[in-house]
CSV table of C-alpha atoms in Angstrom, one decimal:
chain,number,residue,atom,x,y,z
G,1,MET,CA,112.9,120.2,94.8
G,2,GLU,CA,111.7,120.4,98.4
G,3,THR,CA,111.7,117.1,100.0
G,4,LYS,CA,109.6,116.4,103.1
G,5,SER,CA,109.1,113.4,105.3
G,6,ILE,CA,105.8,112.1,106.6
G,7,VAL,CA,104.5,109.2,108.6
G,8,ILE,CA,101.1,107.8,107.7
G,9,GLY,CA,99.4,105.2,109.8
G,10,VAL,CA,98.2,102.2,107.8
G,11,GLU,CA,95.6,99.8,109.2
G,12,GLY,CA,94.7,96.5,107.5
G,13,MET,CA,98.0,95.1,106.4
G,14,THR,CA,98.6,91.5,107.5
G,15,CYS,CA,101.6,90.3,105.6
G,16,ASN,CA,104.6,91.3,103.6
G,17,SER,CA,102.7,91.0,100.4
G,18,CYS,CA,100.5,93.9,101.5
G,19,VAL,CA,103.6,95.9,102.5
G,20,GLN,CA,105.2,95.3,99.1
G,21,THR,CA,102.1,96.2,97.2
G,22,ILE,CA,101.9,99.6,98.9
G,23,GLU,CA,105.6,100.3,98.5
G,24,GLN,CA,105.5,99.5,94.8
G,25,HIS,CA,102.2,101.3,94.1
G,26,VAL,CA,103.0,104.5,96.0
G,27,GLY,CA,106.6,104.3,95.0
G,28,LYS,CA,105.6,104.7,91.4
G,29,MET,CA,103.8,107.9,92.0
G,30,ASN,CA,105.3,111.2,90.9
G,31,GLY,CA,107.4,113.0,93.5
G,32,ILE,CA,108.0,110.0,95.7
G,33,CYS,CA,111.7,109.9,96.7
G,34,ASN,CA,111.5,107.0,99.1
G,35,ILE,CA,108.8,104.9,100.9
G,36,LYS,CA,109.3,102.4,103.7
G,37,VAL,CA,106.3,100.5,105.0
G,38,SER,CA,106.4,98.8,108.3
G,39,LEU,CA,104.1,95.9,109.1
G,40,GLU,CA,105.0,95.9,112.8
G,41,ASP,CA,104.6,99.7,113.3
G,42,LYS,CA,101.5,99.8,111.0
G,43,ASN,CA,102.8,102.8,109.2
G,44,ALA,CA,104.4,104.1,106.1
G,45,VAL,CA,107.3,106.6,106.1
G,46,ILE,CA,107.4,108.5,102.9
G,47,ILE,CA,109.9,111.1,101.7
G,48,TYR,CA,108.4,113.1,98.9
G,49,ASP,CA,108.7,116.3,96.8
G,50,SER,CA,106.3,118.7,98.4
G,51,LYS,CA,105.7,120.4,95.1
G,52,LEU,CA,104.3,117.3,93.6
G,53,GLN,CA,102.5,115.6,96.5
G,54,THR,CA,100.8,116.7,99.8
G,55,PRO,CA,100.1,114.7,102.9
G,56,ALA,CA,96.4,114.6,101.7
G,57,THR,CA,97.3,113.1,98.3
G,58,LEU,CA,99.5,110.5,99.9
G,59,GLN,CA,96.9,109.5,102.4
G,60,GLU,CA,94.3,109.3,99.6
G,61,ALA,CA,96.6,107.1,97.5
G,62,ILE,CA,96.9,104.5,100.3
G,63,TYR,CA,93.2,104.8,101.2
G,64,ASP,CA,92.3,104.1,97.5
G,65,MET,CA,94.2,100.9,97.7
G,66,GLY,CA,91.8,99.6,100.4
G,67,PHE,CA,93.6,100.4,103.6
G,68,GLU,CA,92.8,102.8,106.4
G,69,ALA,CA,95.3,105.6,106.2
G,70,THR,CA,95.6,108.2,109.0
G,71,LEU,CA,97.9,111.2,109.1
G,72,ALA,CA,100.1,111.0,112.2
G,73,ASP,CA,101.7,114.1,113.7
G,74,ALA,CA,103.8,115.8,111.0
G,75,ASN,CA,106.3,117.0,113.5
G,76,PRO,CA,106.8,114.2,116.0
P,1,PRO,CA,65.3,88.9,85.1
P,2,PRO,CA,65.2,87.6,88.6
P,3,ARG,CA,68.4,88.5,90.5
P,4,SER,CA,69.4,84.9,90.9
P,5,ALA,CA,69.5,84.4,87.1
P,6,MET,CA,71.9,87.3,86.5
P,7,PRO,CA,75.3,86.3,85.4
P,8,LYS,CA,78.1,87.0,87.8
P,9,HIS,CA,81.4,88.4,86.6
P,10,GLU,CA,84.5,86.4,87.7
P,11,PHE,CA,87.8,88.1,88.2
P,12,PHE,CA,91.3,86.9,89.0
P,13,VAL,CA,93.0,89.0,91.7
P,14,ASP,CA,96.4,88.2,92.9
P,15,MET,CA,95.6,88.0,96.7
P,16,THR,CA,97.9,86.3,99.1
P,17,CYS,CA,96.4,86.9,102.5
P,18,GLU,CA,93.5,88.2,104.6
P,19,GLY,CA,94.9,91.7,104.3
P,20,CYS,CA,94.7,91.5,100.5
P,21,SER,CA,91.2,90.2,100.5
P,22,ASN,CA,90.1,92.9,103.0
P,23,ALA,CA,91.6,95.5,100.8
P,24,VAL,CA,89.6,94.2,97.9
P,25,THR,CA,86.5,94.2,100.1
P,26,ARG,CA,87.0,97.8,101.0
P,27,VAL,CA,87.5,99.1,97.5
P,28,LEU,CA,84.4,97.2,96.3
P,29,HIS,CA,82.3,98.5,99.2
P,30,ARG,CA,83.4,102.1,98.5
P,31,LEU,CA,82.4,101.7,94.8
P,32,GLY,CA,79.0,100.6,96.0
P,33,GLY,CA,76.2,98.7,94.1
P,34,VAL,CA,78.0,95.4,94.2
P,35,GLN,CA,77.5,92.0,95.7
P,36,PHE,CA,80.5,89.8,95.7
P,37,ASP,CA,82.2,86.7,97.0
P,38,ILE,CA,85.9,86.4,97.5
P,39,ASP,CA,87.6,83.1,97.1
P,40,LEU,CA,91.0,83.7,98.6
P,41,PRO,CA,92.6,80.2,98.1
P,42,ASN,CA,91.8,80.4,94.3
P,43,LYS,CA,92.5,84.1,94.0
P,44,LYS,CA,89.1,84.7,92.5
P,45,VAL,CA,86.5,87.5,93.1
P,46,CYS,CA,82.9,86.8,91.9
P,47,ILE,CA,80.9,90.0,91.4
P,48,ASP,CA,77.2,90.6,90.8
P,49,SER,CA,76.8,94.3,89.9
P,50,GLU,CA,75.1,96.9,87.7
P,51,HIS,CA,78.6,98.4,86.9
P,52,ASN,CA,80.2,97.3,83.7
P,53,VAL,CA,83.3,95.0,83.6
P,54,ASP,CA,85.7,97.9,82.9
P,55,THR,CA,84.6,99.8,86.0
P,56,LEU,CA,84.9,96.7,88.2
P,57,LEU,CA,88.3,95.8,86.8
P,58,GLU,CA,89.6,99.4,87.3
P,59,THR,CA,88.3,99.3,90.9
P,60,LEU,CA,90.0,95.9,91.6
P,61,LYS,CA,93.3,97.3,90.1
P,62,LYS,CA,93.2,100.2,92.5
P,63,THR,CA,94.5,97.7,95.2
P,64,GLY,CA,97.7,97.6,93.3
P,65,LYS,CA,97.4,93.9,92.7
P,66,ASN,CA,97.4,92.1,89.4
P,67,ALA,CA,93.8,91.6,88.3
P,68,SER,CA,92.1,90.3,85.1
P,69,TYR,CA,88.7,89.4,83.9
P,70,LEU,CA,87.9,85.7,83.7
P,71,GLY,CA,84.4,85.8,82.2
P,72,GLU,CA,80.8,85.4,83.1
P,73,LYS,CA,79.8,82.7,85.6
P,74,SER,CA,76.1,81.8,85.4
P,75,ALA,CA,74.3,81.4,88.7
P,76,GLN,CA,73.9,77.9,89.9
């Protein structure tokens, strides 16, 4: 397993309920080791198995839930 | 039949804030071919669409929130 970390910008969250929904939904996907969503920073920090997920599939998963998801710099 | 006489489909969606209802709005817009009203306080979404109920329910569930079909609601 090759774990990678990514930060995805998330627009449209307004409360902790939104945060928890994303954490639970994305957290259940295959290959997700850890997800931490921040309401203040408007982003999601995801640690994932790069054999099972890619930045694009993670971005799409959040987009599909009805939020605007943008890929931040992968190497900040 | 005239559009105003078409039954609307009423769904329960567990929304708690503006962010939740905005997420529902986005996924429905992306589906397309729907007219809808969101009643946030009562956690209800009323949809007028050519799509069948299963498609609409699947779309609502994409938000990661609990959703269920309540039934048809005839136009006033």
